[in-house]
XYZ file of N, CA and C in Angstrom:
426
model
N 5.293 20.222 -29.923
C 6.450 19.523 -29.419
C 7.336 19.126 -30.591
N 8.619 19.257 -30.429
C 9.562 18.916 -31.491
C 10.065 17.506 -31.301
N 10.442 16.912 -32.416
C 11.009 15.564 -32.374
C 12.425 15.634 -31.844
N 12.821 14.648 -31.066
C 14.198 14.646 -30.574
C 15.153 14.425 -31.731
N 16.348 15.003 -31.675
C 17.307 14.818 -32.765
C 17.713 13.350 -32.866
N 17.895 12.914 -34.133
C 18.325 11.532 -34.377
C 19.792 11.402 -34.039
N 20.145 10.217 -33.636
C 21.554 9.979 -33.332
C 22.350 9.959 -34.630
N 23.629 10.181 -34.532
C 24.507 10.148 -35.703
C 24.475 8.808 -36.390
N 24.356 7.731 -35.633
C 24.337 6.380 -36.196
C 23.070 6.178 -37.029
N 21.921 6.645 -36.552
C 20.662 6.480 -37.280
C 20.691 7.262 -38.576
N 21.208 8.507 -38.537
C 21.303 9.307 -39.757
C 22.255 8.662 -40.745
N 23.368 8.155 -40.268
C 24.355 7.509 -41.130
C 23.776 6.261 -41.779
N 23.037 5.476 -40.978
C 22.429 4.255 -41.521
C 21.404 4.558 -42.591
N 20.588 5.596 -42.399
C 19.576 5.918 -43.395
C 20.218 6.498 -44.657
N 21.317 7.242 -44.504
C 22.027 7.755 -45.680
C 22.628 6.613 -46.483
N 23.191 5.640 -45.807
C 23.778 4.492 -46.503
C 22.689 3.716 -47.234
N 21.561 3.499 -46.590
C 20.453 2.788 -47.241
C 19.973 3.546 -48.468
N 19.859 4.874 -48.369
C 19.428 5.684 -49.508
C 20.447 5.617 -50.642
N 21.733 5.638 -50.299
C 22.789 5.560 -51.300
C 22.762 4.211 -52.011
N 22.633 3.141 -51.259
C 22.568 1.801 -51.855
C 21.368 1.701 -52.790
N 20.212 2.196 -52.353
C 19.011 2.167 -53.183
C 19.217 2.980 -54.449
N 19.797 4.155 -54.332
C 20.033 5.015 -55.489
C 20.994 4.365 -56.475
N 22.000 3.676 -55.975
C 22.957 3.016 -56.859
C 22.369 1.790 -57.537
N 21.481 1.090 -56.866
C 20.923 -0.139 -57.406
C 19.795 0.110 -58.402
N 18.996 1.131 -58.211
C 17.846 1.359 -59.082
C 18.222 1.587 -60.539
N 19.174 2.481 -60.862
C 19.515 2.645 -62.270
C 20.055 1.368 -62.887
N 20.830 0.615 -62.158
C 21.379 -0.635 -62.702
C 20.262 -1.620 -62.975
N 19.316 -1.719 -62.082
C 18.208 -2.656 -62.275
C 17.363 -2.236 -63.467
N 17.170 -0.937 -63.660
C 16.340 -0.460 -64.754
C 16.995 -0.715 -66.103
N 18.332 -0.712 -66.178
C 19.000 -0.893 -67.450
C 19.445 -2.337 -67.685
N 19.240 -3.206 -66.735
C 19.653 -4.591 -66.878
C 18.702 -5.331 -67.817
N 19.238 -5.999 -68.849
C 18.362 -6.752 -69.732
C 17.596 -7.812 -68.958
N 16.346 -8.022 -69.360
C 15.490 -8.952 -68.642
C 15.811 -10.404 -68.973
N 16.223 -10.666 -70.221
C 16.439 -12.065 -70.584
C 17.326 -12.176 -71.824
N 17.780 -13.392 -72.045
C 18.584 -13.709 -73.219
C 17.698 -14.457 -74.200
N 17.787 -14.111 -75.474
C 17.024 -14.812 -76.502
C 17.538 -16.247 -76.591
N 16.638 -17.189 -76.563
C 17.014 -18.605 -76.591
C 17.698 -18.960 -77.910
N 18.689 -19.848 -77.852
C 19.346 -20.286 -79.081
C 18.336 -20.886 -80.054
N 18.598 -20.680 -81.338
C 17.723 -21.227 -82.371
C 17.859 -20.460 -83.669
N 17.058 -20.879 -84.644
C 17.089 -20.275 -85.974
C 15.847 -19.431 -86.187
N 16.046 -18.292 -86.835
C 14.977 -17.396 -87.238
C 15.159 -17.150 -88.730
N 14.075 -17.094 -89.490
C 14.199 -16.849 -90.918
C 13.145 -15.898 -91.428
N 13.469 -15.285 -92.562
C 12.548 -14.361 -93.200
C 13.028 -14.038 -94.598
N 12.324 -13.113 -95.241
C 12.685 -12.676 -96.585
C 13.999 -11.908 -96.508
N 15.041 -12.408 -97.187
C 16.362 -11.781 -97.290
C 17.237 -11.917 -96.048
N 16.834 -12.726 -95.047
C 17.624 -12.773 -93.819
C 17.444 -14.087 -93.067
N 18.533 -14.528 -92.442
C 18.519 -15.664 -91.525
C 19.329 -15.263 -90.291
N 18.857 -15.680 -89.136
C 19.548 -15.432 -87.879
C 19.708 -16.761 -87.160
N 20.921 -17.052 -86.753
C 21.202 -18.224 -85.923
C 21.729 -17.722 -84.582
N 20.913 -17.894 -83.551
C 21.288 -17.443 -82.214
C 21.962 -18.598 -81.501
N 23.174 -18.348 -81.017
C 23.912 -19.312 -80.213
C 24.043 -18.722 -78.816
N 24.523 -19.483 -77.882
C 24.613 -19.013 -76.500
C 25.505 -17.780 -76.356
N 26.635 -17.756 -77.096
C 27.597 -16.665 -76.929
C 27.877 -15.907 -78.223
N 27.014 -16.078 -79.228
C 27.237 -15.412 -80.513
C 25.959 -15.532 -81.334
N 25.741 -14.562 -82.189
C 24.632 -14.626 -83.142
C 25.181 -14.336 -84.529
N 24.713 -15.120 -85.502
C 25.197 -14.969 -86.874
C 24.018 -14.633 -87.783
N 24.234 -13.621 -88.625
C 23.219 -13.179 -89.575
C 23.686 -13.518 -90.974
N 22.762 -13.915 -91.812
C 23.041 -14.168 -93.219
C 22.023 -13.362 -94.017
N 22.525 -12.538 -94.943
C 21.679 -11.715 -95.794
C 21.929 -12.103 -97.245
N 21.167 -11.554 -98.174
C 21.353 -11.865 -99.587
C 22.798 -11.624 -100.028
N 23.345 -10.476 -99.691
C 24.672 -10.094 -100.185
C 25.629 -9.692 -99.066
N 25.424 -10.255 -97.892
C 26.294 -9.927 -96.752
C 26.083 -10.951 -95.646
N 26.978 -10.914 -94.684
C 26.783 -11.698 -93.464
C 27.267 -10.843 -92.293
N 26.744 -11.136 -91.115
C 27.089 -10.345 -89.953
C 27.191 -11.208 -88.715
N 27.699 -10.591 -87.658
C 27.893 -11.341 -86.421
C 27.829 -10.393 -85.227
N 27.299 -10.920 -84.128
C 27.298 -10.228 -82.839
C 27.935 -11.182 -81.843
N 28.980 -10.725 -81.165
C 29.629 -11.534 -80.136
C 28.916 -11.321 -78.811
N 28.752 -12.379 -78.057
C 28.088 -12.292 -76.762
C 26.646 -12.742 -76.864
N 25.972 -12.828 -75.740
C 24.582 -13.277 -75.738
C 23.661 -12.252 -76.401
N 22.564 -12.724 -76.955
C 21.555 -11.884 -77.597
C 20.593 -11.442 -76.495
N 20.813 -10.230 -75.961
C 20.071 -9.770 -74.796
C 18.865 -8.922 -75.178
N 17.759 -9.164 -74.478
C 16.504 -8.434 -74.689
C 16.146 -7.651 -73.440
N 15.575 -6.480 -73.626
C 15.059 -5.716 -72.489
C 13.743 -6.362 -72.046
N 13.167 -5.840 -70.985
C 11.913 -6.387 -70.472
C 10.805 -6.357 -71.511
N 10.805 -5.333 -72.378
C 9.739 -5.234 -73.391
C 10.129 -5.889 -74.719
N 11.232 -6.670 -74.739
C 11.617 -7.431 -75.923
C 12.482 -6.684 -76.914
N 12.932 -5.493 -76.574
C 13.783 -4.726 -77.491
C 15.245 -5.141 -77.340
N 15.999 -4.922 -78.422
C 17.433 -5.196 -78.384
C 18.185 -4.125 -79.169
N 19.438 -3.926 -78.815
C 20.344 -2.994 -79.474
C 21.737 -3.580 -79.278
N 22.248 -4.238 -80.318
C 23.486 -5.005 -80.210
C 24.537 -4.490 -81.184
N 25.769 -4.390 -80.732
C 26.889 -4.000 -81.596
C 27.464 -5.248 -82.244
N 27.790 -5.142 -83.512
C 28.376 -6.270 -84.219
C 29.095 -5.806 -85.464
N 29.210 -6.721 -86.421
C 29.861 -6.411 -87.693
C 28.967 -6.849 -88.835
N 29.206 -6.260 -90.000
C 28.521 -6.641 -91.230
C 29.573 -6.680 -92.330
N 29.590 -7.767 -93.101
C 30.582 -7.946 -94.161
C 29.873 -8.146 -95.496
N 30.025 -7.202 -96.445
C 29.450 -7.383 -97.776
C 30.110 -8.573 -98.466
N 29.376 -9.216 -99.369
C 29.942 -10.349 -100.106
C 29.353 -10.418 -101.507
N 30.098 -11.059 -102.406
C 29.640 -11.298 -103.769
C 29.520 -10.039 -104.609
N 29.382 -10.251 -105.916
C 29.180 -9.142 -106.847
C 30.359 -8.203 -106.902
N 30.230 -7.181 -107.730
C 31.314 -6.197 -107.797
C 31.369 -5.385 -106.509
N 32.546 -5.193 -105.993
C 32.714 -4.417 -104.764
C 33.758 -3.346 -104.974
N 33.604 -2.246 -104.278
C 34.605 -1.193 -104.302
C 35.708 -1.558 -103.322
N 36.865 -1.006 -103.523
C 37.970 -1.268 -102.615
C 37.557 -0.842 -101.197
N 37.758 -1.736 -100.235
C 37.400 -1.456 -98.850
C 36.040 -2.001 -98.457
N 35.172 -2.330 -99.433
C 33.833 -2.844 -99.120
C 33.849 -4.307 -98.686
N 34.935 -5.023 -98.966
C 34.959 -6.449 -98.670
C 35.381 -6.753 -97.235
N 35.574 -5.755 -96.421
C 35.970 -5.981 -95.036
C 34.777 -5.769 -94.110
N 34.859 -6.388 -92.951
C 33.795 -6.225 -91.957
C 33.733 -4.778 -91.504
N 32.505 -4.300 -91.336
C 32.294 -2.930 -90.883
C 31.464 -2.965 -89.605
N 31.674 -2.009 -88.700
C 30.853 -1.953 -87.489
C 29.386 -1.757 -87.854
N 28.518 -2.436 -87.129
C 27.081 -2.340 -87.391
C 26.310 -2.420 -86.078
N 25.079 -1.902 -86.074
C 24.167 -2.009 -84.930
C 22.968 -2.809 -85.397
N 22.632 -3.813 -84.607
C 21.465 -4.650 -84.848
C 20.431 -4.261 -83.799
N 19.334 -3.671 -84.240
C 18.302 -3.212 -83.311
C 16.949 -3.771 -83.714
N 16.035 -3.782 -82.755
C 14.688 -4.234 -83.061
C 13.969 -4.714 -81.826
N 13.036 -5.637 -82.056
C 12.229 -6.147 -80.954
C 11.769 -7.566 -81.269
N 11.504 -8.299 -80.202
C 10.975 -9.655 -80.314
C 9.639 -9.679 -79.594
N 8.629 -10.206 -80.277
C 7.304 -10.381 -79.677
C 6.843 -11.794 -80.033
N 6.907 -12.677 -79.065
C 6.516 -14.071 -79.311
C 7.447 -14.735 -80.299
N 6.906 -15.174 -81.423
C 7.679 -15.890 -82.445
C 8.133 -14.988 -83.579
N 7.981 -13.667 -83.418
C 8.343 -12.708 -84.465
C 9.451 -11.790 -83.970
N 10.470 -11.602 -84.804
C 11.579 -10.711 -84.520
C 11.629 -9.681 -85.639
N 11.595 -8.403 -85.289
C 11.718 -7.315 -86.259
C 13.120 -6.742 -86.110
N 13.842 -6.656 -87.230
C 15.263 -6.314 -87.221
C 15.551 -5.121 -88.121
N 16.443 -4.256 -87.638
C 17.050 -3.194 -88.450
C 18.555 -3.308 -88.275
N 19.284 -3.145 -89.365
C 20.746 -3.191 -89.319
C 21.267 -1.862 -89.844
N 22.059 -1.195 -89.030
C 22.624 0.098 -89.443
C 24.142 -0.022 -89.455
N 24.727 0.320 -90.606
C 26.184 0.364 -90.731
C 26.632 1.716 -90.197
N 27.722 1.719 -89.457
C 28.169 2.903 -88.720
C 28.231 4.173 -89.559
N 28.755 4.115 -90.769
C 28.945 5.340 -91.550
C 27.909 5.515 -92.665
N 26.772 4.811 -92.591
C 25.731 4.906 -93.607
C 24.558 5.719 -93.063
N 24.286 6.891 -93.632
C 23.233 7.754 -93.105
C 21.814 7.285 -93.456
N 21.666 6.371 -94.406
C 20.332 5.927 -94.815
C 19.667 5.106 -93.715
N 18.361 5.312 -93.568
C 17.591 4.524 -92.595
C 17.401 3.115 -93.159
N 17.762 2.107 -92.392
C 17.631 0.733 -92.899
C 16.172 0.280 -92.891
N 15.822 -0.623 -93.795
C 14.459 -1.161 -93.772
C 14.294 -2.141 -92.606
N 13.053 -2.365 -92.214
C 12.767 -3.391 -91.197
C 12.664 -4.735 -91.891
N 13.255 -5.740 -91.269
C 13.149 -7.115 -91.744
C 12.399 -7.900 -90.683
N 11.485 -8.759 -91.106
C 10.716 -9.562 -90.157
C 11.140 -11.014 -90.262
N 11.471 -11.600 -89.118
C 11.886 -12.995 -89.045
C 10.931 -13.748 -88.133
N 10.804 -15.046 -88.366
C 9.977 -15.905 -87.516
C 10.830 -17.042 -86.976
N 10.606 -17.368 -85.710
C 11.352 -18.456 -85.065
C 11.093 -19.767 -85.816
N 12.186 -20.465 -86.162
C 12.091 -21.766 -86.807
C 11.782 -21.729 -88.291
N 11.507 -20.558 -88.850
C 11.176 -20.446 -90.280
C 12.453 -20.468 -91.111
N 12.349 -20.999 -92.346
C 13.526 -20.970 -93.218
C 13.757 -19.560 -93.762
N 15.007 -19.253 -94.042
C 15.342 -17.980 -94.673
C 15.056 -18.083 -96.164
N 14.689 -16.971 -96.756
C 14.493 -16.900 -98.209
C 15.539 -15.917 -98.744
N 16.725 -16.477 -99.039
C 17.861 -15.668 -99.480
C 18.044 -15.770 -100.991
N 18.543 -14.704 -101.590
C 18.929 -14.665 -102.989
C 20.385 -14.223 -103.007
N 21.303 -15.162 -102.876
C 22.715 -14.845 -102.723
C 23.267 -14.133 -103.965
N 24.120 -13.144 -103.718
C 24.773 -12.389 -104.771
C 25.871 -13.248 -105.403
N 26.053 -13.090 -106.677
C 27.068 -13.886 -107.380
C 28.345 -13.154 -107.573
């Protein structure tokens, strides 16, 4: 015995439900799970001050900034666009201006692992480890 044909309304309703589900799933999967709480993080050669709508980085010979909240994925990873500005010491013409940068890494408990990549620099950046509430150990350039 064959199933009776579904009405046009039933088929339309199930298509709409499938479309809504399909549209919502990718958005839910890419939505950051949480915002990193405001506070200070410190480590060797780096300090991070997280504010509600901005994060500021201080390095030995540079400083950087990310506008907007510091968002983490469900597994604690982050990938944020910002700027990095070299400071102190001898500089080449053009080096004293802010340059686009990507701040990437992960947070696990009280530890934040950070990499900073300048847009036009092909070298792989080193990992920096910061701890929540720890002081920074900076050696500022003169």
